[in-house]
Short mmCIF file of C-alpha atoms in Angstrom, two decimals:
data_model
loop_
_atom_site.label_atom_id
_atom_site.label_comp_id
_atom_site.label_asym_id
_atom_site.label_seq_id
_atom_site.Cartn_x
_atom_site.Cartn_y
_atom_site.Cartn_z
CA MET A 1050 66.70 -195.03 -66.36
CA LEU A 1051 68.65 -192.12 -67.79
CA LYS A 1052 66.62 -189.77 -70.04
CA ASN A 1053 69.58 -188.04 -71.73
CA SER A 1054 70.32 -189.99 -74.94
CA ASN A 1055 73.87 -188.62 -74.91
CA VAL A 1056 74.60 -190.30 -71.56
CA VAL A 1057 74.45 -194.09 -71.20
CA GLU A 1058 74.96 -196.24 -68.11
CA LEU A 1059 76.25 -199.82 -68.26
CA LYS A 1060 76.28 -202.22 -65.35
CA ILE A 1061 78.53 -205.27 -65.33
CA LEU A 1062 77.64 -207.89 -62.73
CA TYR A 1063 79.96 -210.77 -62.08
CA THR A 1064 80.64 -213.71 -59.81
CA SER A 1065 83.92 -215.49 -59.17
CA ASP A 1066 84.89 -218.60 -57.21
CA ILE A 1067 81.32 -219.77 -56.69
CA HIS A 1068 82.73 -223.24 -55.97
CA GLY A 1069 79.51 -225.15 -56.44
CA HIS A 1070 77.31 -222.99 -54.21
CA ILE A 1071 73.75 -222.79 -55.50
CA MET A 1072 71.60 -223.41 -52.47
CA PRO A 1073 71.65 -220.95 -49.55
CA ILE A 1074 72.98 -223.45 -47.00
CA HIS A 1075 76.15 -224.55 -45.23
CA TYR A 1076 76.49 -228.24 -46.05
CA GLY A 1077 78.59 -228.93 -42.99
CA THR A 1078 75.81 -227.87 -40.61
CA ASN A 1079 72.79 -227.57 -42.95
CA GLU A 1080 72.16 -224.10 -41.57
CA GLN A 1081 70.91 -221.30 -43.80
CA ALA A 1082 73.58 -219.23 -45.51
CA ALA A 1083 73.41 -215.78 -47.08
CA SER A 1084 75.08 -217.03 -50.24
CA GLY A 1085 74.70 -219.02 -53.42
CA LEU A 1086 73.54 -218.61 -57.00
CA SER A 1087 69.89 -218.83 -55.94
CA ARG A 1088 70.25 -215.49 -54.14
CA TYR A 1089 72.40 -214.03 -56.89
CA ALA A 1090 69.71 -214.86 -59.45
CA THR A 1091 67.28 -212.64 -57.57
CA ALA A 1092 69.78 -209.79 -57.45
CA VAL A 1093 70.36 -210.02 -61.21
CA LYS A 1094 66.60 -209.97 -61.89
CA GLN A 1095 66.16 -206.91 -59.70
CA ILE A 1096 68.94 -204.99 -61.47
CA ARG A 1097 67.77 -205.95 -64.95
CA SER A 1098 64.28 -204.69 -64.11
CA LYS A 1099 65.71 -201.23 -63.41
CA THR A 1100 68.62 -200.95 -65.83
CA ASP A 1101 68.60 -201.15 -69.62
CA ASN A 1102 72.23 -202.13 -70.16
CA VAL A 1103 73.44 -205.06 -68.08
CA ILE A 1104 76.23 -207.56 -68.81
CA VAL A 1105 76.49 -210.60 -66.51
CA LEU A 1106 79.69 -212.68 -66.29
CA ASP A 1107 81.24 -215.50 -64.29
CA ASN A 1108 84.97 -215.45 -63.61
CA GLY A 1109 85.77 -219.11 -62.97
CA ASP A 1110 85.98 -221.84 -60.35
CA LEU A 1111 82.29 -222.49 -60.84
CA ILE A 1112 81.69 -226.24 -60.90
CA GLN A 1113 83.71 -227.62 -57.97
CA GLY A 1114 83.54 -227.13 -54.24
CA THR A 1115 80.32 -228.37 -52.58
CA PRO A 1116 79.04 -231.84 -51.65
CA LEU A 1117 76.25 -231.23 -54.15
CA MET A 1118 78.78 -231.15 -56.96
CA THR A 1119 80.74 -234.11 -55.63
CA HIS A 1120 77.51 -236.12 -55.50
CA PHE A 1121 76.52 -234.95 -58.97
CA VAL A 1122 79.82 -236.08 -60.48
CA LYS A 1123 79.61 -239.49 -58.79
CA GLN A 1124 75.94 -240.26 -59.43
CA TYR A 1125 74.42 -237.92 -62.03
CA ALA A 1126 77.25 -236.95 -64.38
CA ASN A 1127 75.15 -237.82 -67.46
CA GLU A 1128 72.53 -235.22 -66.54
CA ILE A 1129 72.77 -231.45 -66.83
CA ASN A 1130 75.29 -229.89 -64.49
CA PRO A 1131 73.28 -228.03 -61.80
CA LEU A 1132 75.72 -225.09 -61.80
CA ILE A 1133 75.37 -224.70 -65.55
CA GLN A 1134 71.61 -225.03 -65.27
CA ALA A 1135 71.58 -222.20 -62.73
CA MET A 1136 73.82 -219.96 -64.85
CA ASN A 1137 71.66 -220.65 -67.91
CA MET A 1138 68.61 -219.58 -65.93
CA ILE A 1139 70.39 -216.42 -64.80
CA ASN A 1140 71.21 -215.92 -68.49
CA ILE A 1141 74.80 -214.83 -68.12
CA ASP A 1142 76.70 -213.48 -71.11
CA ALA A 1143 80.02 -215.33 -70.73
CA GLY A 1144 82.11 -217.40 -68.33
CA VAL A 1145 85.84 -217.79 -67.73
CA ILE A 1146 87.54 -221.10 -67.00
CA GLY A 1147 89.09 -221.32 -63.54
CA ASN A 1148 91.74 -223.71 -62.26
CA HIS A 1149 89.23 -225.84 -60.32
CA GLU A 1150 87.20 -226.41 -63.48
CA PHE A 1151 89.71 -229.17 -64.31
CA ASN A 1152 89.40 -231.02 -60.98
CA PHE A 1153 86.82 -233.54 -62.14
CA GLY A 1154 88.57 -234.29 -65.43
CA LYS A 1155 88.07 -233.35 -69.06
CA GLN A 1156 84.72 -235.06 -69.58
CA ILE A 1157 82.93 -233.19 -66.79
CA LEU A 1158 84.38 -229.88 -67.94
CA GLN A 1159 83.55 -230.48 -71.60
CA SER A 1160 79.99 -231.51 -70.71
CA ALA A 1161 79.57 -228.33 -68.68
CA ILE A 1162 80.75 -226.22 -71.60
CA ASN A 1163 78.53 -228.10 -74.05
CA GLN A 1164 75.51 -227.53 -71.79
CA SER A 1165 76.15 -223.80 -71.40
CA ASN A 1166 73.92 -221.32 -73.23
CA TYR A 1167 76.81 -218.85 -73.07
CA PRO A 1168 80.41 -218.86 -74.35
CA TRP A 1169 83.40 -219.72 -72.20
CA ILE A 1170 86.32 -217.39 -72.86
CA ALA A 1171 89.86 -218.53 -72.06
CA ALA A 1172 92.38 -217.03 -74.47
CA ASN A 1173 95.41 -218.73 -72.90
CA VAL A 1174 94.00 -222.28 -72.54
CA ILE A 1175 95.40 -223.70 -75.75
CA ASP A 1176 94.65 -226.96 -77.56
CA THR A 1177 98.13 -228.17 -78.50
CA LYS A 1178 96.88 -229.97 -81.63
CA ILE A 1179 95.50 -226.86 -83.30
CA ASN A 1180 97.31 -224.14 -81.30
CA LYS A 1181 94.07 -222.29 -80.63
CA PRO A 1182 91.95 -221.69 -77.52
CA LYS A 1183 90.44 -225.06 -76.60
CA TYR A 1184 87.18 -224.28 -74.88
CA GLY A 1185 85.90 -221.10 -76.50
CA PRO A 1186 86.81 -217.80 -78.13
CA PRO A 1187 89.53 -215.57 -76.65
CA TYR A 1188 87.04 -212.73 -76.31
CA VAL A 1189 83.42 -211.76 -76.91
CA ILE A 1190 81.88 -208.53 -78.14
CA LYS A 1191 78.69 -207.21 -76.57
CA ARG A 1192 76.82 -204.39 -78.31
CA LEU A 1193 74.46 -202.17 -76.38
CA LYS A 1194 71.28 -200.86 -78.01
CA ASN A 1195 72.81 -197.46 -78.65
CA GLY A 1196 75.81 -198.89 -80.50
CA ILE A 1197 78.27 -198.92 -77.62
CA LYS A 1198 80.72 -201.77 -78.15
CA VAL A 1199 82.12 -203.73 -75.19
CA ALA A 1200 84.97 -206.24 -75.58
CA ILE A 1201 85.47 -208.88 -72.87
CA ILE A 1202 88.73 -210.86 -72.96
CA GLY A 1203 89.10 -213.94 -70.78
CA VAL A 1204 92.28 -215.47 -69.35
CA THR A 1205 93.02 -217.80 -66.45
CA THR A 1206 96.04 -218.38 -64.24
CA HIS A 1207 98.60 -220.35 -66.23
CA TYR A 1208 99.87 -221.97 -63.02
CA ILE A 1209 97.32 -224.79 -63.37
CA PRO A 1210 99.87 -227.48 -64.38
CA ASN A 1211 101.53 -227.00 -60.98
CA TRP A 1212 98.35 -228.28 -59.27
CA GLU A 1213 96.30 -230.40 -61.59
CA SER A 1214 96.50 -234.14 -62.35
CA PRO A 1215 98.37 -234.51 -65.65
CA ASP A 1216 95.62 -236.62 -67.26
CA HIS A 1217 93.09 -233.86 -66.59
CA ILE A 1218 95.06 -231.38 -68.71
CA ALA A 1219 96.73 -233.63 -71.30
CA GLY A 1220 96.91 -231.91 -74.68
CA ILE A 1221 96.42 -228.46 -73.16
CA HIS A 1222 99.00 -225.69 -72.95
CA PHE A 1223 98.48 -222.81 -70.54
CA SER A 1224 100.12 -219.76 -72.09
CA ASP A 1225 101.35 -216.97 -69.87
CA ALA A 1226 98.20 -215.09 -68.86
CA PHE A 1227 99.86 -211.67 -68.84
CA THR A 1228 101.48 -211.89 -72.28
CA THR A 1229 98.38 -213.51 -73.77
CA LEU A 1230 96.15 -210.76 -72.41
CA LYS A 1231 98.51 -208.03 -73.60
CA SER A 1232 98.51 -209.49 -77.11
CA TRP A 1233 94.73 -209.80 -77.29
CA VAL A 1234 94.13 -206.31 -75.88
CA THR A 1235 96.29 -204.92 -78.69
CA TYR A 1236 94.45 -207.02 -81.27
CA VAL A 1237 91.00 -206.07 -80.00
CA ARG A 1238 91.82 -202.37 -79.82
CA GLU A 1239 93.20 -202.34 -83.36
CA ASN A 1240 90.59 -204.57 -85.01
CA GLU A 1241 87.36 -204.24 -83.03
CA HIS A 1242 87.63 -200.58 -81.93
CA PRO A 1243 85.55 -201.11 -78.76
CA ASP A 1244 84.35 -198.34 -76.48
CA LEU A 1245 85.21 -200.41 -73.40
CA VAL A 1246 87.71 -203.24 -72.84
CA VAL A 1247 87.07 -205.58 -69.91
CA ALA A 1248 89.67 -208.17 -68.95
CA ALA A 1249 88.14 -211.09 -67.04
CA TYR A 1250 91.03 -212.86 -65.32
CA HIS A 1251 90.75 -215.91 -63.10
CA GLY A 1252 93.73 -214.86 -61.05
CA GLY A 1253 94.54 -212.33 -58.39
CA PHE A 1254 97.16 -209.83 -57.33
CA GLU A 1255 100.83 -210.54 -56.81
CA ARG A 1256 101.50 -207.09 -55.36
CA ASP A 1257 99.88 -204.71 -52.91
CA ILE A 1258 97.51 -202.72 -55.12
CA GLU A 1259 98.31 -199.47 -53.29
CA THR A 1260 102.08 -199.69 -52.80
CA GLY A 1261 103.12 -202.09 -55.55
CA GLU A 1262 105.17 -204.13 -53.07
CA ALA A 1263 105.25 -207.87 -53.78
CA THR A 1264 102.90 -209.78 -51.47
CA GLU A 1265 103.96 -213.28 -52.57
CA VAL A 1266 106.66 -215.12 -54.47
CA LEU A 1267 106.32 -213.96 -58.07
CA THR A 1268 105.65 -217.37 -59.60
CA GLY A 1269 103.14 -216.19 -62.21
CA GLU A 1270 100.17 -217.68 -60.37
CA ASN A 1271 98.77 -214.17 -59.90
CA GLN A 1272 99.52 -211.32 -62.31
CA GLY A 1273 96.73 -208.83 -61.70
CA TYR A 1274 98.99 -205.92 -60.77
CA ALA A 1275 101.14 -206.44 -63.87
CA MET A 1276 98.00 -206.58 -66.00
CA CYS A 1277 97.03 -203.13 -64.79
CA GLN A 1278 100.10 -201.83 -66.62
CA ILE A 1279 98.79 -203.10 -69.98
CA GLU A 1280 97.71 -200.18 -72.13
CA GLY A 1281 94.14 -200.42 -73.32
CA ILE A 1282 92.39 -202.18 -70.40
CA ASP A 1283 89.58 -200.21 -68.79
CA VAL A 1284 88.31 -202.76 -66.24
CA LEU A 1285 90.05 -205.80 -64.75
CA LEU A 1286 87.77 -208.39 -63.14
CA THR A 1287 89.77 -210.74 -60.88
CA GLY A 1288 89.26 -213.77 -58.64
CA HIS A 1289 91.11 -216.88 -57.44
CA GLN A 1290 92.32 -215.32 -54.19
CA HIS A 1291 88.82 -215.13 -52.64
CA ARG A 1292 89.36 -211.50 -51.66
CA GLN A 1293 86.84 -208.67 -51.69
CA LEU A 1294 88.24 -205.45 -53.11
CA THR A 1295 87.67 -202.54 -55.44
CA GLU A 1296 90.39 -200.10 -56.43
CA THR A 1297 91.86 -198.19 -59.35
CA VAL A 1298 95.41 -199.09 -60.41
CA ASN A 1299 97.03 -197.12 -63.22
CA ASN A 1300 93.56 -195.93 -64.27
CA VAL A 1301 92.35 -199.53 -64.50
CA LEU A 1302 89.29 -200.23 -62.36
CA VAL A 1303 89.88 -203.54 -60.53
CA VAL A 1304 87.41 -205.71 -58.65
CA GLN A 1305 87.34 -209.02 -56.77
CA PRO A 1306 84.07 -210.26 -55.21
CA GLY A 1307 85.12 -212.94 -52.70
CA SER A 1308 83.99 -216.54 -52.93
CA ASN A 1309 81.16 -219.04 -52.52
CA GLY A 1310 78.50 -216.62 -53.72
CA THR A 1311 78.45 -214.50 -50.58
CA ALA A 1312 78.73 -211.35 -52.74
CA TYR A 1313 79.07 -210.25 -56.33
CA GLY A 1314 80.96 -207.52 -58.12
CA GLU A 1315 79.09 -204.62 -59.68
CA VAL A 1316 80.82 -202.29 -62.11
CA GLY A 1317 79.14 -199.08 -63.23
CA ILE A 1318 80.32 -197.40 -66.43
CA MET A 1319 78.98 -194.02 -67.55
CA PHE A 1320 79.43 -193.19 -71.23
CA GLY A 1321 79.02 -189.79 -72.81
CA LYS A 1322 78.55 -189.13 -76.51
CA SER A 1323 81.01 -186.82 -78.20
CA GLY A 1324 81.79 -185.86 -81.76
CA ASP A 1325 83.93 -188.93 -82.40
CA GLY A 1326 81.78 -191.48 -80.58
CA TRP A 1327 81.22 -192.71 -77.03
CA LYS A 1328 83.71 -191.93 -74.26
CA ILE A 1329 83.98 -193.27 -70.74
CA ARG A 1330 83.06 -190.46 -68.37
CA GLN A 1331 83.04 -192.42 -65.11
CA LYS A 1332 83.73 -195.92 -63.87
CA LYS A 1333 83.17 -197.25 -60.38
CA ALA A 1334 82.87 -200.61 -58.66
CA PHE A 1335 81.11 -202.08 -55.64
CA ILE A 1336 81.04 -205.37 -53.78
CA GLN A 1337 77.38 -206.20 -53.21
CA SER A 1338 76.45 -208.56 -50.39
CA LEU A 1339 73.70 -211.13 -50.91
CA HIS A 1340 72.84 -211.13 -47.22
CA ASN A 1341 69.37 -209.60 -47.57
CA ILE A 1342 68.54 -211.00 -51.01
CA PRO A 1343 65.96 -213.82 -51.03
CA PRO A 1344 66.69 -216.96 -53.07
CA ASP A 1345 65.07 -217.25 -56.48
CA PRO A 1346 62.21 -219.81 -56.32
CA ASP A 1347 62.83 -221.07 -59.86
CA ILE A 1348 66.46 -221.89 -59.08
CA LEU A 1349 65.42 -223.63 -55.87
CA LYS A 1350 62.81 -225.67 -57.72
CA THR A 1351 65.09 -226.85 -60.52
CA THR A 1352 67.81 -227.81 -58.02
CA ALA A 1353 65.43 -229.53 -55.59
CA ASP A 1354 65.85 -233.11 -56.80
CA ILE A 1355 69.66 -233.19 -56.85
CA GLU A 1356 69.66 -231.31 -53.53
CA LYS A 1357 67.35 -233.89 -51.93
CA SER A 1358 69.52 -236.73 -53.20
CA THR A 1359 72.63 -234.94 -51.93
CA GLN A 1360 71.15 -234.52 -48.47
CA GLN A 1361 70.21 -238.20 -48.27
CA TRP A 1362 73.72 -239.16 -49.30
CA LEU A 1363 75.30 -236.77 -46.79
CA ASP A 1364 73.29 -238.17 -43.88
CA GLN A 1365 74.42 -241.75 -44.41
CA PRO A 1366 76.43 -243.02 -41.39
CA VAL A 1367 79.71 -244.59 -42.50
CA GLY A 1368 81.50 -245.32 -39.22
CA TYR A 1369 82.09 -244.56 -35.58
CA ILE A 1370 84.79 -242.94 -33.46
CA LYS A 1371 85.86 -244.30 -30.09
CA GLY A 1372 87.22 -241.34 -28.16
CA ASP A 1373 87.39 -237.70 -29.26
CA MET A 1374 88.28 -236.71 -32.82
CA THR A 1375 86.55 -233.31 -32.83
CA ILE A 1376 88.41 -230.06 -33.46
CA ASP A 1377 87.60 -227.12 -31.20
CA ASP A 1378 90.62 -224.96 -32.04
CA PRO A 1379 92.13 -225.31 -35.55
CA PHE A 1380 95.30 -223.46 -34.51
CA PHE A 1381 95.88 -225.90 -31.65
CA ALA A 1382 95.24 -228.80 -34.06
CA ARG A 1383 98.19 -227.56 -36.12
CA LEU A 1384 100.41 -226.65 -33.18
CA THR A 1385 100.27 -230.10 -31.58
CA LYS A 1386 99.37 -233.54 -32.85
CA HIS A 1387 95.60 -234.06 -33.18
CA PRO A 1388 93.75 -237.40 -33.48
CA PHE A 1389 91.91 -236.27 -36.60
CA ILE A 1390 95.19 -235.50 -38.39
CA GLU A 1391 96.60 -238.85 -37.30
CA PHE A 1392 93.49 -240.53 -38.70
CA ILE A 1393 93.97 -238.91 -42.13
CA GLN A 1394 97.63 -239.92 -42.07
CA ASN A 1395 96.68 -243.52 -41.24
CA VAL A 1396 94.22 -243.59 -44.15
CA GLN A 1397 96.90 -242.34 -46.53
CA ILE A 1398 99.51 -244.81 -45.25
CA GLU A 1399 97.17 -247.79 -45.53
CA ALA A 1400 95.96 -246.80 -49.02
CA SER A 1401 99.49 -246.25 -50.32
CA GLY A 1402 101.76 -248.62 -48.44
CA ALA A 1403 104.17 -245.76 -47.75
CA ASP A 1404 105.89 -245.39 -44.39
CA ILE A 1405 105.74 -241.58 -44.31
CA SER A 1406 102.65 -239.43 -44.87
CA VAL A 1407 101.96 -235.72 -45.28
CA THR A 1408 98.65 -233.92 -44.85
CA SER A 1409 97.19 -230.62 -43.67
CA LEU A 1410 94.11 -229.20 -41.98
CA PHE A 1411 92.64 -227.48 -45.00
CA ASP A 1412 90.75 -224.63 -43.39
CA ASN A 1413 89.51 -223.30 -40.08
CA ASN A 1414 85.99 -224.62 -40.64
CA SER A 1415 87.07 -228.24 -40.18
CA LYS A 1416 85.44 -229.68 -37.08
CA GLY A 1417 86.91 -233.17 -37.15
CA PHE A 1418 84.73 -236.25 -36.65
CA PRO A 1419 81.93 -236.75 -34.09
CA SER A 1420 81.21 -240.15 -32.54
CA THR A 1421 78.98 -241.17 -35.48
CA VAL A 1422 80.60 -240.20 -38.78
CA THR A 1423 78.43 -239.45 -41.81
CA VAL A 1424 79.34 -238.68 -45.41
CA ARG A 1425 78.63 -235.03 -44.52
CA ASP A 1426 81.38 -235.13 -41.92
CA ILE A 1427 83.85 -236.55 -44.42
CA VAL A 1428 83.21 -234.09 -47.24
CA SER A 1429 82.98 -231.06 -44.95
CA ASN A 1430 86.42 -231.88 -43.50
CA TYR A 1431 88.15 -233.16 -46.63
CA ILE A 1432 86.85 -230.50 -48.99
CA TYR A 1433 89.03 -231.07 -52.08
CA PRO A 1434 88.80 -233.85 -54.69
CA ASN A 1435 92.43 -234.80 -54.14
CA THR A 1436 93.99 -238.09 -55.08
CA LEU A 1437 97.16 -239.48 -53.52
CA VAL A 1438 100.68 -239.80 -54.89
CA VAL A 1439 103.70 -241.62 -53.47
CA LEU A 1440 106.95 -239.78 -54.24
CA LYS A 1441 110.50 -240.99 -53.81
CA LEU A 1442 112.14 -238.19 -51.84
CA LYS A 1443 115.59 -237.58 -50.46
CA GLY A 1444 116.19 -236.56 -46.87
CA GLN A 1445 117.10 -233.08 -48.06
CA ASP A 1446 113.70 -232.78 -49.77
CA ILE A 1447 111.93 -233.70 -46.55
CA LYS A 1448 114.00 -231.17 -44.61
CA ALA A 1449 113.27 -228.44 -47.17
CA ALA A 1450 109.53 -229.18 -47.04
CA LEU A 1451 109.48 -229.07 -43.25
CA GLU A 1452 111.31 -225.73 -43.30
CA LYS A 1453 108.69 -224.44 -45.74
CA SER A 1454 105.88 -225.57 -43.43
CA ALA A 1455 107.64 -224.14 -40.37
CA ALA A 1456 107.27 -220.64 -41.88
CA TYR A 1457 103.55 -220.95 -41.01
CA PHE A 1458 104.39 -219.89 -37.44
CA THR A 1459 105.82 -216.68 -36.05
CA LEU A 1460 106.07 -214.97 -32.66
CA ASP A 1461 104.13 -212.01 -31.30
CA ASP A 1462 105.54 -209.29 -29.06
CA GLN A 1463 105.25 -211.57 -26.03
CA ASP A 1464 107.06 -214.44 -27.83
CA ALA A 1465 103.86 -216.44 -28.10
CA ILE A 1466 103.46 -218.61 -31.19
CA ILE A 1467 100.94 -217.27 -33.70
CA VAL A 1468 100.08 -217.81 -37.35
CA ASN A 1469 102.34 -215.96 -39.77
CA PRO A 1470 100.11 -213.16 -41.22
CA ALA A 1471 101.28 -214.12 -44.73
CA TYR A 1472 99.18 -217.32 -44.37
CA GLU A 1473 96.05 -215.32 -43.53
CA HIS A 1474 96.28 -212.24 -45.76
CA PRO A 1475 95.49 -211.39 -48.45
CA LYS A 1476 94.12 -214.93 -48.80
CA PRO A 1477 93.85 -217.61 -46.08
CA GLN A 1478 96.32 -220.39 -46.94
CA HIS A 1479 96.18 -222.63 -43.88
CA TYR A 1480 96.25 -225.61 -46.24
CA ASN A 1481 99.88 -224.78 -47.01
CA TYR A 1482 101.01 -225.85 -43.55
CA ASP A 1483 101.76 -229.57 -43.61
CA MET A 1484 102.08 -232.09 -40.82
CA TRP A 1485 104.05 -235.31 -41.22
CA GLU A 1486 103.60 -238.87 -39.96
CA GLY A 1487 106.23 -241.61 -39.77
CA ILE A 1488 109.05 -239.26 -38.80
CA THR A 1489 109.79 -237.25 -35.67
CA TYR A 1490 110.72 -233.59 -35.82
CA THR A 1491 110.82 -230.35 -33.87
CA ILE A 1492 110.04 -226.86 -35.13
CA ASN A 1493 111.77 -224.13 -33.15
CA VAL A 1494 109.89 -220.93 -33.99
CA ALA A 1495 112.59 -218.88 -32.26
CA ARG A 1496 114.96 -219.75 -35.11
CA PRO A 1497 114.99 -217.83 -38.42
CA VAL A 1498 112.73 -219.05 -41.22
CA GLY A 1499 114.62 -221.67 -43.17
CA ASP A 1500 116.59 -222.83 -40.12
CA ARG A 1501 113.90 -224.09 -37.76
CA ILE A 1502 114.18 -227.89 -38.15
CA LYS A 1503 117.04 -229.26 -36.05
CA THR A 1504 115.64 -232.60 -34.91
CA LEU A 1505 114.59 -234.88 -37.76
CA ASN A 1506 114.52 -238.66 -37.33
CA TYR A 1507 113.13 -241.74 -39.03
CA ARG A 1508 112.72 -244.81 -36.82
CA GLY A 1509 114.93 -243.30 -34.16
CA LYS A 1510 117.82 -242.39 -36.48
CA PRO A 1511 118.68 -239.01 -38.03
CA ILE A 1512 117.52 -238.60 -41.61
CA LEU A 1513 120.48 -238.21 -43.94
CA GLU A 1514 120.42 -235.80 -46.88
CA HIS A 1515 120.77 -238.39 -49.63
CA GLU A 1516 118.70 -241.18 -48.08
CA HIS A 1517 115.58 -242.09 -50.06
CA PHE A 1518 112.09 -242.41 -48.60
CA ASN A 1519 108.66 -243.17 -50.03
CA VAL A 1520 106.25 -240.42 -48.97
CA VAL A 1521 102.50 -240.25 -49.63
CA LEU A 1522 100.86 -236.86 -50.12
CA ASN A 1523 97.97 -235.41 -52.10
CA ASN A 1524 98.33 -234.67 -55.79
CA TYR A 1525 98.18 -230.88 -55.27
CA ARG A 1526 101.19 -230.91 -52.97
CA ALA A 1527 103.02 -233.61 -54.96
CA SER A 1528 103.00 -231.34 -58.01
CA GLY A 1529 104.58 -228.52 -55.99
CA GLY A 1530 101.34 -226.71 -55.13
CA GLY A 1531 101.75 -224.05 -52.45
CA ASP A 1532 105.31 -223.29 -53.65
CA TYR A 1533 106.62 -226.64 -52.44
CA ASP A 1534 109.11 -226.70 -55.28
CA MET A 1535 111.15 -229.49 -53.67
CA PHE A 1536 108.40 -231.96 -54.67
CA GLN A 1537 108.32 -231.05 -58.34
CA TYR A 1538 109.64 -233.62 -60.84
CA LYS A 1539 110.44 -236.19 -58.17
CA PRO A 1540 110.09 -239.89 -59.08
CA ILE A 1541 106.52 -241.15 -58.72
CA VAL A 1542 106.41 -244.54 -57.02
CA LYS A 1543 102.64 -244.96 -57.12
CA GLU A 1544 99.45 -243.03 -57.85
CA ILE A 1545 96.19 -243.83 -56.05
CA GLN A 1546 93.47 -242.64 -58.39
CA LYS A 1547 90.59 -242.76 -55.90
CA GLU A 1548 89.74 -239.47 -54.25
CA ALA A 1549 90.81 -239.12 -50.63
CA ALA A 1550 87.20 -238.76 -49.43
CA ALA A 1551 86.40 -242.15 -50.98
CA LEU A 1552 89.47 -243.67 -49.31
CA ILE A 1553 88.29 -242.34 -45.95
CA ARG A 1554 84.91 -243.93 -46.48
CA GLU A 1555 86.49 -247.26 -47.45
CA TYR A 1556 88.62 -247.11 -44.31
CA PHE A 1557 85.46 -246.91 -42.21
CA GLU A 1558 83.88 -249.72 -44.21
CA LYS A 1559 86.86 -251.90 -43.31
CA TYR A 1560 87.20 -251.00 -39.63
CA THR A 1561 83.71 -249.60 -38.76
CA THR A 1562 84.87 -248.20 -35.40
CA VAL A 1563 88.12 -246.24 -35.28
CA GLU A 1564 89.86 -245.27 -32.06
CA ALA A 1565 91.00 -241.67 -31.68
CA THR A 1566 94.73 -241.86 -31.06
CA LYS A 1567 97.66 -239.50 -31.37
CA THR A 1568 101.35 -240.24 -31.56
CA GLU A 1569 103.34 -237.22 -30.43
CA ASN A 1570 105.81 -237.27 -33.31
CA PHE A 1571 106.32 -233.52 -33.69
CA LYS A 1572 106.70 -230.46 -31.48
CA VAL A 1573 106.41 -226.75 -32.16
CA ILE A 1574 108.46 -224.88 -29.55
CA VAL A 1575 110.10 -221.56 -28.71
CA ASN A 1576 113.65 -222.03 -27.49
CA LYS A 1577 115.83 -218.97 -27.81
CA GLY A 1578 118.57 -220.32 -25.58
CA ASN A 1579 119.30 -223.46 -27.57
CA PRO A 1580 119.99 -223.28 -31.31
CA SER A 1581 118.62 -226.82 -31.75
#
């Protein structure tokens, strides 16, 4: 504690992209994990015991992401949301809405907000009926004991309509996050006269924060670098990209604390008193690991019942595999046809009636299915609450999508096929490489990006540009997610409203034992001598 009354220290603690992680475990293996809100709660208590001025925030993507939350939504949705219960116990000061907050629909989100003992701030999430922020105020003011005034403005990525099911966001307009933030910073500076302005943005960086070079297509999904050019922001809290970073850009202190509650962001602000009020003397940021922080016993106790029920649900056997459907090498499972991928494609084709299917291996933690498949195996491999959509696509759309996926690969100095670094940094995006079923195709990585698909057939005949095909894919991709613009605004033939994980379970209920098979319908090759 600082003794000098003319010098005041403020600590801002914040989480982002918790994605349903409360308990310190990996649900796929049930092993202990150095993560989760239970550990974070202890860290917050420790800091509050030593520091007079502490503000605690959450930066979005809180309520979706673990089997615990999937089970809660399916079986206990009328009870208090366990993530909200944990945040209430931590006694946070405000939360920001993230894009995944909408995944379970409006009712689950509204219930979470209603149950929160803290405000949700989302200045650019607009109710179209009243043209005002729908879920909470655009900003909050926190006053410290010595009169220091802190303004916290919340915005979220306005790219949400490109991913989310339309019924989940009906009646909501997502204003441009950058222009909304700029407007509110001006308003707050002129009308509130704060000593510190914090922008809490559920979004990340579109440019390298050191060089300013674009690191992705400038779609507006991430605008953090542009926000650092807004006059009047002192601190920019970011998320969405699951990165860990601290830096200063244009005198704006920026932070991003990773994901899943493995760490949290800590911002330290030192104020000094002068003749015309309080001035910022120093600002610094740290990423604090939760590795050696014990879980809070109160959080563990209040979550115990839903956790026990979740574990029982996860351990239920649902079916059996004849053969081998396990994944030892995720790169190899993308490079060549894998039985697990073929299984997912078969589920999608049967559920939809389409002849052609598209799916991906979402991340490198997917292990495929063992001989006895439990609910745990399903939800740890199919980690998103996706539904399925059948689109009517032209041959040229299919070709364009395959060319987009083919950019996932590149060659090293020895002409060996490797993952394009753009799909691993700054954020892993392995889920943006798609594999197709019902067609045959070859990716020649030796060819330039955009000209790698030369063999493309349907039922033994070349696919023509203006031929029409019914293709089943998940709702994220069908809306153009992952910059698959060729899928946007295409005719919808059918929507399957059940989540893919439920469809997988129903498939096992129908067939009980599934044989691990693979149809070699695609190749990824290096052929420099032949342009095809």
